[in-house]
CSV table of C-alpha atoms in Angstrom, one decimal:
chain,number,residue,atom,x,y,z
P,1,MET,CA,1.6,104.5,67.6
P,2,SER,CA,-0.1,105.7,70.8
P,3,ASP,CA,-3.8,106.1,71.7
P,4,LYS,CA,-3.6,109.8,70.7
P,5,GLN,CA,-2.6,108.9,67.1
P,6,VAL,CA,-4.2,105.6,66.3
P,7,THR,CA,-7.8,105.4,64.9
P,8,LEU,CA,-10.1,102.4,65.2
P,9,TYR,CA,-9.9,102.1,61.5
P,10,GLU,CA,-6.1,101.4,61.5
P,11,LEU,CA,-6.5,98.7,64.2
P,12,LYS,CA,-9.4,97.1,62.3
P,13,GLU,CA,-7.4,97.1,59.1
P,14,ARG,CA,-4.4,95.5,60.8
P,15,MET,CA,-6.6,92.8,62.3
P,16,ALA,CA,-8.5,92.3,58.9
P,17,THR,CA,-5.2,91.8,57.1
P,18,PHE,CA,-4.0,89.3,59.8
P,19,VAL,CA,-7.2,87.2,59.4
P,20,ARG,CA,-7.2,87.4,55.6
P,21,GLU,CA,-3.6,86.4,55.2
P,22,ARG,CA,-4.2,83.3,57.3
P,23,ASP,CA,-7.6,82.5,55.6
P,24,TRP,CA,-9.2,82.6,59.0
P,25,GLN,CA,-12.4,84.3,57.9
P,26,GLN,CA,-14.0,80.8,57.9
P,27,PHE,CA,-13.4,80.5,61.6
P,28,HIS,CA,-14.2,84.1,62.5
P,29,SER,CA,-17.9,83.8,62.2
P,30,PRO,CA,-19.9,86.0,64.5
P,31,LYS,CA,-20.9,83.0,66.7
P,32,ASN,CA,-17.2,81.9,67.1
P,33,LEU,CA,-16.0,85.4,67.7
P,34,SER,CA,-18.5,86.0,70.4
P,35,MET,CA,-17.1,82.9,72.2
P,36,SER,CA,-13.6,84.2,71.7
P,37,ILE,CA,-14.3,87.5,73.3
P,38,ALA,CA,-15.9,85.7,76.3
P,39,ILE,CA,-13.0,83.4,76.6
P,40,GLU,CA,-10.5,86.2,76.6
P,41,ALA,CA,-12.6,88.1,79.1
P,42,ALA,CA,-12.4,85.1,81.4
P,43,GLU,CA,-8.7,85.0,81.1
P,44,LEU,CA,-8.6,88.6,82.1
P,45,MET,CA,-10.8,87.9,85.1
P,46,GLU,CA,-8.5,85.1,86.2
P,47,HIS,CA,-6.0,87.7,87.3
P,48,PHE,CA,-8.5,89.2,89.7
P,49,GLN,CA,-10.3,86.0,90.8
P,50,TRP,CA,-8.9,85.7,94.3
P,51,LEU,CA,-8.0,89.4,94.9
P,52,THR,CA,-10.0,91.8,97.0
P,53,VAL,CA,-11.3,94.8,95.1
P,54,GLU,CA,-8.5,96.8,96.9
P,55,GLN,CA,-5.7,94.4,95.9
P,56,SER,CA,-6.9,94.6,92.3
P,57,GLN,CA,-6.0,98.3,92.4
P,58,GLN,CA,-2.3,97.6,93.3
P,59,LEU,CA,-0.9,95.4,90.6
P,60,GLU,CA,2.7,94.4,90.1
P,61,PRO,CA,4.4,95.2,86.7
P,62,LYS,CA,4.3,91.5,85.6
P,63,ALA,CA,0.6,91.2,86.3
P,64,LEU,CA,0.0,94.5,84.6
P,65,GLN,CA,1.8,93.4,81.5
P,66,GLU,CA,-0.2,90.2,81.2
P,67,ILE,CA,-3.5,92.1,81.9
P,68,GLY,CA,-2.6,94.5,79.1
P,69,GLU,CA,-2.3,91.5,76.7
P,70,GLU,CA,-5.6,90.0,77.7
P,71,LEU,CA,-7.2,93.4,77.2
P,72,ALA,CA,-5.6,93.6,73.7
P,73,ASP,CA,-7.1,90.2,72.8
P,74,ILE,CA,-10.6,91.3,73.9
P,75,VAL,CA,-10.4,94.4,71.8
P,76,LEU,CA,-8.8,92.6,68.8
P,77,TYR,CA,-11.6,90.0,68.7
P,78,SER,CA,-14.1,92.8,69.1
P,79,LEU,CA,-12.6,94.6,66.1
P,80,SER,CA,-12.7,91.4,64.1
P,81,LEU,CA,-16.4,91.0,64.8
P,82,ALA,CA,-16.9,94.7,63.8
P,83,ASN,CA,-15.1,93.9,60.6
P,84,TYR,CA,-17.2,90.9,59.9
P,85,LEU,CA,-20.5,92.7,60.5
P,86,GLN,CA,-19.3,95.9,58.9
P,87,ILE,CA,-20.0,97.9,62.1
P,88,ASP,CA,-18.6,101.3,62.4
P,89,LEU,CA,-17.4,100.9,66.0
P,90,ALA,CA,-16.6,104.6,66.8
P,91,GLU,CA,-20.1,105.6,65.7
P,92,THR,CA,-21.7,102.8,67.6
P,93,ILE,CA,-19.7,103.6,70.8
P,94,HIS,CA,-20.6,107.3,70.6
P,95,ALA,CA,-24.3,106.4,70.1
P,96,LYS,CA,-24.1,104.1,73.1
P,97,MET,CA,-22.5,106.8,75.2
P,98,ASP,CA,-25.3,109.2,74.2
P,99,LYS,CA,-27.8,106.6,75.4
P,100,ASN,CA,-25.9,106.0,78.7
P,101,GLU,CA,-25.7,109.7,79.5
P,102,ARG,CA,-29.5,109.9,79.1
P,103,LYS,CA,-30.1,106.7,81.1
P,104,TYR,CA,-27.8,107.6,84.0
P,105,PRO,CA,-28.2,111.4,84.5
P,106,LYS,CA,-25.1,112.5,86.5
P,107,GLU,CA,-27.1,114.4,89.1
P,108,LYS,CA,-29.3,111.4,89.9
P,109,VAL,CA,-26.8,108.5,90.0
P,110,ARG,CA,-23.7,110.2,91.4
P,111,GLY,CA,-21.8,107.8,93.7
P,112,LYS,CA,-24.3,105.0,93.3
P,113,ALA,CA,-23.6,101.7,91.5
P,114,HIS,CA,-25.9,101.0,88.5
P,115,LYS,CA,-27.3,98.1,90.2
P,116,TYR,CA,-27.9,99.9,93.5
P,117,THR,CA,-29.7,102.6,91.5
P,118,TYR,CA,-31.7,100.0,89.7
P,119,TYR,CA,-32.9,98.4,92.9
P,120,GLN,CA,-33.7,101.7,94.5
P,121,GLN,CA,-35.8,102.7,91.5
P,122,GLN,CA,-37.7,99.5,91.8
P,123,GLU,CA,-38.5,100.2,95.5
P,124,GLU,CA,-39.5,103.8,94.8
P,125,GLY,CA,-41.6,102.6,91.9
P,126,ALA,CA,-43.3,99.8,93.9
U,1,MET,CA,-17.3,110.5,64.1
U,2,SER,CA,-16.4,107.3,62.2
U,3,ASP,CA,-13.7,104.7,62.7
U,4,LYS,CA,-11.4,106.6,60.2
U,5,GLN,CA,-11.5,109.7,62.3
U,6,VAL,CA,-11.8,108.6,65.9
U,7,THR,CA,-8.7,107.8,68.0
U,8,LEU,CA,-8.7,105.5,71.0
U,9,TYR,CA,-7.7,108.5,73.1
U,10,GLU,CA,-10.9,110.3,72.3
U,11,LEU,CA,-13.1,107.3,73.3
U,12,LYS,CA,-11.1,106.8,76.4
U,13,GLU,CA,-11.6,110.5,77.3
U,14,ARG,CA,-15.3,110.3,76.8
U,15,MET,CA,-15.6,107.3,79.0
U,16,ALA,CA,-13.3,108.8,81.7
U,17,THR,CA,-15.5,111.9,81.8
U,18,PHE,CA,-18.6,109.8,82.0
U,19,VAL,CA,-17.3,107.8,85.0
U,20,ARG,CA,-15.8,110.8,86.8
U,21,GLU,CA,-19.0,112.9,86.5
U,22,ARG,CA,-20.9,110.1,88.2
U,23,ASP,CA,-18.2,109.4,90.8
U,24,TRP,CA,-18.1,105.8,89.6
U,25,GLN,CA,-14.3,105.4,89.9
U,26,GLN,CA,-15.0,103.6,93.2
U,27,PHE,CA,-17.0,100.9,91.4
U,28,HIS,CA,-14.7,100.8,88.3
U,29,SER,CA,-11.9,98.8,90.1
U,30,PRO,CA,-10.0,96.4,87.8
U,31,LYS,CA,-11.7,93.4,89.5
U,32,ASN,CA,-15.2,94.8,88.9
U,33,LEU,CA,-14.4,96.0,85.4
U,34,SER,CA,-13.1,92.5,84.4
U,35,MET,CA,-16.4,91.1,85.6
U,36,SER,CA,-18.3,93.8,83.6
U,37,ILE,CA,-16.4,92.9,80.4
U,38,ALA,CA,-17.2,89.2,80.9
U,39,ILE,CA,-20.9,90.0,81.5
U,40,GLU,CA,-21.2,92.1,78.4
U,41,ALA,CA,-19.4,89.4,76.4
U,42,ALA,CA,-22.0,86.9,77.6
U,43,GLU,CA,-24.8,89.2,76.5
U,44,LEU,CA,-23.2,89.3,73.1
U,45,MET,CA,-23.0,85.5,73.0
U,46,GLU,CA,-26.7,85.3,73.9
U,47,HIS,CA,-27.5,86.5,70.4
U,48,PHE,CA,-25.7,83.5,68.9
U,49,GLN,CA,-26.4,80.8,71.5
U,50,TRP,CA,-28.9,78.7,69.5
U,51,LEU,CA,-27.8,79.7,66.0
U,52,THR,CA,-25.7,77.6,63.7
U,53,VAL,CA,-22.4,79.1,62.7
U,54,GLU,CA,-24.0,79.8,59.3
U,55,GLN,CA,-27.1,81.4,60.7
U,56,SER,CA,-24.8,83.7,62.8
U,57,GLN,CA,-23.5,85.0,59.4
U,58,GLN,CA,-27.0,86.2,58.3
U,59,LEU,CA,-28.3,88.5,60.9
U,60,GLU,CA,-31.5,90.7,60.7
U,61,PRO,CA,-31.1,94.5,61.1
U,62,LYS,CA,-32.7,94.4,64.6
U,63,ALA,CA,-30.3,91.7,65.8
U,64,LEU,CA,-27.4,93.6,64.2
U,65,GLN,CA,-28.3,96.8,66.0
U,66,GLU,CA,-28.5,95.0,69.4
U,67,ILE,CA,-25.2,93.2,68.7
U,68,GLY,CA,-23.5,96.5,67.9
U,69,GLU,CA,-24.6,97.9,71.3
U,70,GLU,CA,-23.2,94.8,73.2
U,71,LEU,CA,-20.0,95.2,71.3
U,72,ALA,CA,-19.9,98.9,72.3
U,73,ASP,CA,-20.3,98.0,75.9
U,74,ILE,CA,-17.5,95.5,75.8
U,75,VAL,CA,-15.1,98.1,74.2
U,76,LEU,CA,-16.3,100.8,76.6
U,77,TYR,CA,-15.5,98.7,79.7
U,78,SER,CA,-12.2,97.8,78.2
U,79,LEU,CA,-11.4,101.4,77.7
U,80,SER,CA,-12.4,102.1,81.3
U,81,LEU,CA,-10.0,99.5,82.5
U,82,ALA,CA,-7.2,100.9,80.3
U,83,ASN,CA,-7.9,104.3,81.8
U,84,TYR,CA,-7.8,102.9,85.3
U,85,LEU,CA,-4.5,101.0,84.7
U,86,GLN,CA,-3.0,103.8,82.5
U,87,ILE,CA,-2.5,101.4,79.7
U,88,ASP,CA,-1.9,102.8,76.2
U,89,LEU,CA,-4.2,100.4,74.4
U,90,ALA,CA,-3.0,101.2,70.8
U,91,GLU,CA,0.5,100.4,71.8
U,92,THR,CA,-0.5,97.3,73.6
U,93,ILE,CA,-2.6,96.1,70.7
U,94,HIS,CA,0.1,96.7,68.1
U,95,ALA,CA,2.6,94.8,70.3
U,96,LYS,CA,0.2,91.9,70.7
U,97,MET,CA,-0.3,91.8,66.9
U,98,ASP,CA,3.5,91.7,66.4
U,99,LYS,CA,3.5,88.7,68.8
U,100,ASN,CA,0.6,87.0,67.0
U,101,GLU,CA,2.2,87.4,63.6
U,102,ARG,CA,5.3,85.7,64.9
U,103,LYS,CA,3.4,83.0,66.7
U,104,TYR,CA,1.1,82.1,63.7
U,105,PRO,CA,3.3,82.5,60.6
U,106,LYS,CA,0.9,82.8,57.7
U,107,GLU,CA,2.5,80.2,55.5
U,108,LYS,CA,2.2,77.6,58.3
U,109,VAL,CA,-1.3,78.2,59.6
U,110,ARG,CA,-3.2,79.2,56.5
U,111,GLY,CA,-6.8,77.8,56.7
U,112,LYS,CA,-6.2,76.0,59.9
U,113,ALA,CA,-8.0,76.9,63.2
U,114,HIS,CA,-5.6,77.9,66.0
U,115,LYS,CA,-6.7,75.0,68.0
U,116,TYR,CA,-6.4,72.5,65.2
U,117,THR,CA,-2.9,73.8,64.5
U,118,TYR,CA,-2.1,73.5,68.2
U,119,TYR,CA,-3.2,69.8,68.4
U,120,GLN,CA,-1.4,69.0,65.1
U,121,GLN,CA,1.9,70.5,66.4
U,122,GLN,CA,1.5,68.4,69.5
U,123,GLU,CA,1.1,65.2,67.5
U,124,GLU,CA,4.1,66.1,65.3
U,125,GLY,CA,6.1,67.0,68.3
U,126,ALA,CA,5.2,63.8,70.2
Q,1,MET,CA,-19.6,56.2,93.2
Q,2,SER,CA,-21.7,56.7,90.0
Q,3,ASP,CA,-24.5,59.2,89.3
Q,4,LYS,CA,-27.1,56.6,90.3
Q,5,GLN,CA,-25.7,56.4,93.8
Q,6,VAL,CA,-24.3,59.8,94.7
Q,7,THR,CA,-26.5,62.6,96.2
Q,8,LEU,CA,-25.8,66.3,95.9
Q,9,TYR,CA,-25.3,66.3,99.6
Q,10,GLU,CA,-22.3,64.0,99.4
Q,11,LEU,CA,-20.6,66.1,96.8
Q,12,LYS,CA,-21.3,69.3,98.7
Q,13,GLU,CA,-19.8,67.7,101.8
Q,14,ARG,CA,-16.7,66.6,100.0
Q,15,MET,CA,-16.2,70.1,98.6
Q,16,ALA,CA,-16.9,71.8,102.0
Q,17,THR,CA,-14.3,69.6,103.7
Q,18,PHE,CA,-11.8,70.4,101.0
Q,19,VAL,CA,-12.3,74.1,101.4
Q,20,ARG,CA,-12.4,74.0,105.2
Q,21,GLU,CA,-9.2,72.0,105.5
Q,22,ARG,CA,-7.4,74.6,103.4
Q,23,ASP,CA,-8.9,77.5,105.2
Q,24,TRP,CA,-10.2,78.8,101.8
Q,25,GLN,CA,-13.6,80.0,103.0
Q,26,GLN,CA,-12.1,83.5,103.0
Q,27,PHE,CA,-11.5,83.3,99.3
Q,28,HIS,CA,-14.8,81.4,98.5
Q,29,SER,CA,-17.0,84.5,98.9
Q,30,PRO,CA,-20.1,84.5,96.6
Q,31,LYS,CA,-18.5,87.2,94.5
Q,32,ASN,CA,-15.3,85.3,93.9
Q,33,LEU,CA,-17.1,82.0,93.4
Q,34,SER,CA,-19.3,83.5,90.7
Q,35,MET,CA,-16.1,84.6,88.9
Q,36,SER,CA,-14.7,81.1,89.3
Q,37,ILE,CA,-17.7,79.5,87.7
Q,38,ALA,CA,-17.5,81.9,84.8
Q,39,ILE,CA,-13.8,81.2,84.3
Q,40,GLU,CA,-14.3,77.5,84.3
Q,41,ALA,CA,-17.2,77.9,81.9
Q,42,ALA,CA,-14.9,79.7,79.5
Q,43,GLU,CA,-12.3,77.0,79.8
Q,44,LEU,CA,-15.0,74.6,78.8
Q,45,MET,CA,-16.0,76.8,75.8
Q,46,GLU,CA,-12.4,76.9,74.7
Q,47,HIS,CA,-12.7,73.3,73.6
Q,48,PHE,CA,-15.5,74.2,71.2
Q,49,GLN,CA,-14.5,77.7,70.1
Q,50,TRP,CA,-13.4,76.8,66.6
Q,51,LEU,CA,-15.5,73.7,66.0
Q,52,THR,CA,-18.7,73.7,64.0
Q,53,VAL,CA,-21.8,72.6,65.9
Q,54,GLU,CA,-21.4,69.2,64.1
Q,55,GLN,CA,-17.7,68.8,65.0
Q,56,SER,CA,-18.6,69.5,68.6
Q,57,GLN,CA,-20.7,66.3,68.5
Q,58,GLN,CA,-17.8,64.0,67.5
Q,59,LEU,CA,-15.2,64.5,70.2
Q,60,GLU,CA,-12.0,62.4,70.6
Q,61,PRO,CA,-11.4,60.6,73.9
Q,62,LYS,CA,-8.6,63.0,74.9
Q,63,ALA,CA,-10.9,66.1,74.4
Q,64,LEU,CA,-13.8,64.3,76.1
Q,65,GLN,CA,-11.6,63.6,79.2
Q,66,GLU,CA,-10.5,67.3,79.4
Q,67,ILE,CA,-14.1,68.4,78.9
Q,68,GLY,CA,-15.3,66.2,81.7
Q,69,GLU,CA,-12.8,67.8,84.1
Q,70,GLU,CA,-13.9,71.4,83.1
Q,71,LEU,CA,-17.5,70.3,83.7
Q,72,ALA,CA,-16.5,68.9,87.1
Q,73,ASP,CA,-14.9,72.3,88.0
Q,74,ILE,CA,-18.0,74.2,87.1
Q,75,VAL,CA,-20.2,71.9,89.2
Q,76,LEU,CA,-17.7,71.9,92.1
Q,77,TYR,CA,-17.6,75.7,92.3
Q,78,SER,CA,-21.4,75.7,92.1
Q,79,LEU,CA,-21.6,73.3,95.0
Q,80,SER,CA,-19.2,75.5,96.9
Q,81,LEU,CA,-21.5,78.6,96.3
Q,82,ALA,CA,-24.5,76.5,97.4
Q,83,ASN,CA,-22.6,75.6,100.5
Q,84,TYR,CA,-21.7,79.2,101.3
Q,85,LEU,CA,-25.3,80.5,100.8
Q,86,GLN,CA,-26.9,77.4,102.4
Q,87,ILE,CA,-28.9,76.7,99.2
Q,88,ASP,CA,-30.5,73.3,98.9
Q,89,LEU,CA,-29.6,72.7,95.3
Q,90,ALA,CA,-31.8,69.7,94.5
Q,91,GLU,CA,-34.8,71.7,95.8
Q,92,THR,CA,-33.9,74.8,93.8
Q,93,ILE,CA,-33.3,72.8,90.6
Q,94,HIS,CA,-36.6,70.9,90.9
Q,95,ALA,CA,-38.4,74.3,91.4
Q,96,LYS,CA,-36.6,75.8,88.4
Q,97,MET,CA,-37.6,72.8,86.3
Q,98,ASP,CA,-41.2,73.2,87.4
Q,99,LYS,CA,-41.0,76.8,86.2
Q,100,ASN,CA,-39.3,75.9,82.9
Q,101,GLU,CA,-42.0,73.3,82.2
Q,102,ARG,CA,-44.7,75.9,82.6
Q,103,LYS,CA,-42.7,78.6,80.6
Q,104,TYR,CA,-42.0,76.3,77.7
Q,105,PRO,CA,-45.1,74.0,77.2
Q,106,LYS,CA,-43.9,71.1,75.2
Q,107,GLU,CA,-46.7,71.2,72.6
Q,108,LYS,CA,-45.9,74.9,71.8
Q,109,VAL,CA,-42.1,74.9,71.6
Q,110,ARG,CA,-41.4,71.5,70.2
Q,111,GLY,CA,-38.4,71.8,67.8
Q,112,LYS,CA,-38.0,75.5,68.2
Q,113,ALA,CA,-35.0,77.1,69.9
Q,114,HIS,CA,-35.9,79.2,73.0
Q,115,LYS,CA,-34.7,82.3,71.3
Q,116,TYR,CA,-36.6,81.6,68.1
Q,117,THR,CA,-39.8,81.1,70.1
Q,118,TYR,CA,-39.1,84.3,71.9
Q,119,TYR,CA,-38.8,86.3,68.8
Q,120,GLN,CA,-41.8,84.7,67.2
Q,121,GLN,CA,-44.0,85.5,70.3
Q,122,GLN,CA,-42.9,89.1,70.0
Q,123,GLU,CA,-44.0,89.2,66.4
Q,124,GLU,CA,-47.3,87.6,67.1
Q,125,GLY,CA,-47.8,89.9,70.0
Q,126,ALA,CA,-46.9,93.0,68.1
V,1,MET,CA,-36.6,66.2,97.3
V,2,SER,CA,-33.6,67.7,99.1
V,3,ASP,CA,-29.8,67.4,98.5
V,4,LYS,CA,-29.7,64.5,101.0
V,5,GLN,CA,-32.1,62.4,98.9
V,6,VAL,CA,-31.6,63.4,95.3
V,7,THR,CA,-28.9,61.7,93.1
V,8,LEU,CA,-27.3,63.3,90.1
V,9,TYR,CA,-29.0,60.6,88.0
V,10,GLU,CA,-32.5,61.7,89.0
V,11,LEU,CA,-31.7,65.3,88.0
V,12,LYS,CA,-30.0,64.2,84.7
V,13,GLU,CA,-33.1,62.2,83.9
V,14,ARG,CA,-35.5,65.0,84.6
V,15,MET,CA,-33.4,67.3,82.3
V,16,ALA,CA,-33.1,64.7,79.6
V,17,THR,CA,-36.9,64.2,79.6
V,18,PHE,CA,-37.5,67.9,79.4
V,19,VAL,CA,-35.1,68.3,76.4
V,20,ARG,CA,-36.5,65.2,74.6
V,21,GLU,CA,-40.1,66.2,75.0
V,22,ARG,CA,-39.4,69.5,73.3
V,23,ASP,CA,-37.2,68.0,70.6
V,24,TRP,CA,-34.4,70.3,71.8
V,25,GLN,CA,-31.5,67.8,71.4
V,26,GLN,CA,-30.8,69.5,68.1
V,27,PHE,CA,-30.0,72.7,69.9
V,28,HIS,CA,-28.3,71.1,72.9
V,29,SER,CA,-25.0,70.3,71.1
V,30,PRO,CA,-21.9,70.5,73.2
V,31,LYS,CA,-20.8,73.7,71.6
V,32,ASN,CA,-24.1,75.4,72.3
V,33,LEU,CA,-24.4,74.0,75.8
V,34,SER,CA,-20.9,75.3,76.6
V,35,MET,CA,-22.2,78.8,75.6
V,36,SER,CA,-25.3,78.4,77.7
V,37,ILE,CA,-23.3,77.5,80.8
V,38,ALA,CA,-21.1,80.6,80.3
V,39,ILE,CA,-24.1,82.8,79.7
V,40,GLU,CA,-25.8,81.6,82.9
V,41,ALA,CA,-22.6,82.0,84.8
V,42,ALA,CA,-22.5,85.7,83.7
V,43,GLU,CA,-26.0,86.2,84.8
V,44,LEU,CA,-25.0,84.9,88.2
V,45,MET,CA,-22.0,87.3,88.2
V,46,GLU,CA,-24.3,90.2,87.4
V,47,HIS,CA,-25.6,90.0,91.0
V,48,PHE,CA,-22.1,90.5,92.4
V,49,GLN,CA,-20.6,92.9,89.8
V,50,TRP,CA,-20.7,96.1,91.8
V,51,LEU,CA,-20.6,94.6,95.3
V,52,THR,CA,-17.5,94.4,97.5
V,53,VAL,CA,-16.5,90.9,98.5
V,54,GLU,CA,-17.9,91.7,101.9
V,55,GLN,CA,-21.3,92.9,100.6
V,56,SER,CA,-21.5,89.7,98.5
V,57,GLN,CA,-21.6,87.8,101.8
V,58,GLN,CA,-24.7,89.6,103.1
V,59,LEU,CA,-27.4,89.1,100.5
V,60,GLU,CA,-31.1,90.0,100.8
V,61,PRO,CA,-33.7,87.2,100.4
V,62,LYS,CA,-34.8,88.5,97.0
V,63,ALA,CA,-31.2,88.5,95.7
V,64,LEU,CA,-30.7,85.1,97.3
V,65,GLN,CA,-33.7,83.7,95.5
V,66,GLU,CA,-32.6,85.0,92.1
V,67,ILE,CA,-29.0,83.7,92.7
V,68,GLY,CA,-30.4,80.3,93.5
V,69,GLU,CA,-32.2,80.2,90.1
V,70,GLU,CA,-29.1,81.2,88.2
V,71,LEU,CA,-27.2,78.5,90.0
V,72,ALA,CA,-29.9,76.0,89.1
V,73,ASP,CA,-29.6,77.0,85.4
V,74,ILE,CA,-25.8,76.5,85.4
V,75,VAL,CA,-26.1,73.0,86.9
V,76,LEU,CA,-29.0,72.1,84.6
V,77,TYR,CA,-27.1,73.0,81.5
V,78,SER,CA,-24.1,71.1,82.9
V,79,LEU,CA,-26.3,68.1,83.5
V,80,SER,CA,-27.6,68.4,79.9
V,81,LEU,CA,-24.0,68.4,78.6
V,82,ALA,CA,-23.2,65.4,80.7
V,83,ASN,CA,-26.2,63.6,79.3
V,84,TYR,CA,-25.2,64.5,75.7
V,85,LEU,CA,-21.6,63.3,76.2
V,86,GLN,CA,-22.6,60.3,78.4
V,87,ILE,CA,-20.4,61.5,81.2
V,88,ASP,CA,-20.9,60.1,84.7
V,89,LEU,CA,-20.7,63.3,86.6
V,90,ALA,CA,-20.3,61.9,90.1
V,91,GLU,CA,-17.4,59.8,89.0
V,92,THR,CA,-15.8,62.6,87.2
V,93,ILE,CA,-16.2,65.0,90.1
V,94,HIS,CA,-14.8,62.5,92.6
V,95,ALA,CA,-11.8,61.9,90.3
V,96,LYS,CA,-11.3,65.7,90.0
V,97,MET,CA,-11.4,66.1,93.8
V,98,ASP,CA,-8.8,63.3,94.2
V,99,LYS,CA,-6.6,65.3,91.8
V,100,ASN,CA,-7.2,68.6,93.6
V,101,GLU,CA,-6.3,67.1,96.9
V,102,ARG,CA,-3.0,65.9,95.5
V,103,LYS,CA,-2.4,69.2,93.7
V,104,TYR,CA,-3.1,71.4,96.8
V,105,PRO,CA,-1.8,69.5,99.9
V,106,LYS,CA,-3.7,71.0,102.8
V,107,GLU,CA,-0.5,71.6,104.9
V,108,LYS,CA,1.1,73.5,102.1
V,109,VAL,CA,-1.7,75.8,100.8
V,110,ARG,CA,-3.6,76.5,104.0
V,111,GLY,CA,-4.9,80.0,104.0
V,112,LYS,CA,-3.3,80.9,100.6
V,113,ALA,CA,-5.3,81.6,97.5
V,114,HIS,CA,-4.5,79.2,94.6
V,115,LYS,CA,-3.1,82.1,92.6
V,116,TYR,CA,-1.0,83.4,95.4
V,117,THR,CA,0.4,79.9,95.9
V,118,TYR,CA,1.0,79.7,92.2
V,119,TYR,CA,3.0,82.9,92.1
V,120,GLN,CA,4.9,82.0,95.2
V,121,GLN,CA,5.9,78.6,93.8
V,122,GLN,CA,7.2,80.3,90.7
V,123,GLU,CA,9.3,82.7,92.7
V,124,GLU,CA,10.7,79.9,94.8
V,125,GLY,CA,11.3,77.8,91.7
V,126,ALA,CA,13.0,80.6,89.8
């Protein structure tokens, strides 16, 4: 039942069954699910709101446990949206990674934040 | 390369390599990643902002393609945070689903939105 | 103490005093405040997450009260960020409205959602 | 036209006219507006996503200008929601500040982040 054994399909199926058994498809419209993901993402952020970047790297077990649950919620709603829209998530993620690898060539962006790179390119281009 | 074949571990590994090869671990602190997830979630919402719930259920291929990419970004940043915090996501998700199934017994909540249920329970309890 | 009497300056001053008396300037950095605004915005959304657009137009007094408080939090953190960055918010808002009025001429966009207009323009332009 | 002169009422009126002249009340339902606020909040966060807390305190004029516009958008959508729900925002904000002042007595919380205080209280209470 660990990351090495579990496929996205199995998780999608478990979530689909959960929703179907509660007759919650009516609430799980794409619009509503996009709100749910954003709400869970904010609950995740709440844990880091007043921490420095450094403090956010040294979390206590209790915080880590809660953060794991928020992360699970985000992924679960994402899976539910993928179910609704019949999106193959693994395929979509691999395609996005192909795109990211082309967009951010490792030799060009190494050690630079996306944004920093972006601004620099603008300056160079200007 | 579909949901039926791909494990969370494979996706986590691909993302970890991408981040490591760009020396982006320094930016991918938990605090920053929580912001990234929320930002991508908002970009997903942007597609549904002015649609009715019904319209959000009938999307055109172009919108569907873009929505898939936003969804991929959300999951990718979630995987990166799981990498950083050494969270086994499959395990965490299954544990969260166990909890959800206990919290929302299917015979009690069928056809009722979480929130609606919540308010109703309050009234009954009051 | 109503909208007709209160200036943005008065509200900014009240918030600035509150933050200063608690020595919270150290936490109210722009980065942290941007997270706070997003978190409060998500708490606002939570009230509407499972409602239809129509249901969100007929709120009960209790919900309305809570929604007002979330809205207050969003504006308060916005005022705190304006304080920190020494932004004159009234001036900035009026300038943004000037821009919006030029960007969305009333005779062209009447009755059309921003997004819809956007897509239509793309099609016409293509 | 500065913060010292402009009341919330004037800004609400300007936004209300803008919406009415475009017949956009139909889109500006509370549900949709709550999404709009969250989306603009995320666009604000995007400016700070990869910055350290310290870097977010030293912004360049161009970034500052863009940040001001995002902030204006957040407040404008908040005003539009207040219009829709007939909320007196000044009154609501003052009431929320009264509440905050009682909740966070300055002598008790000075120099401590809300969250830190929260956890500490839990420990003390346990």
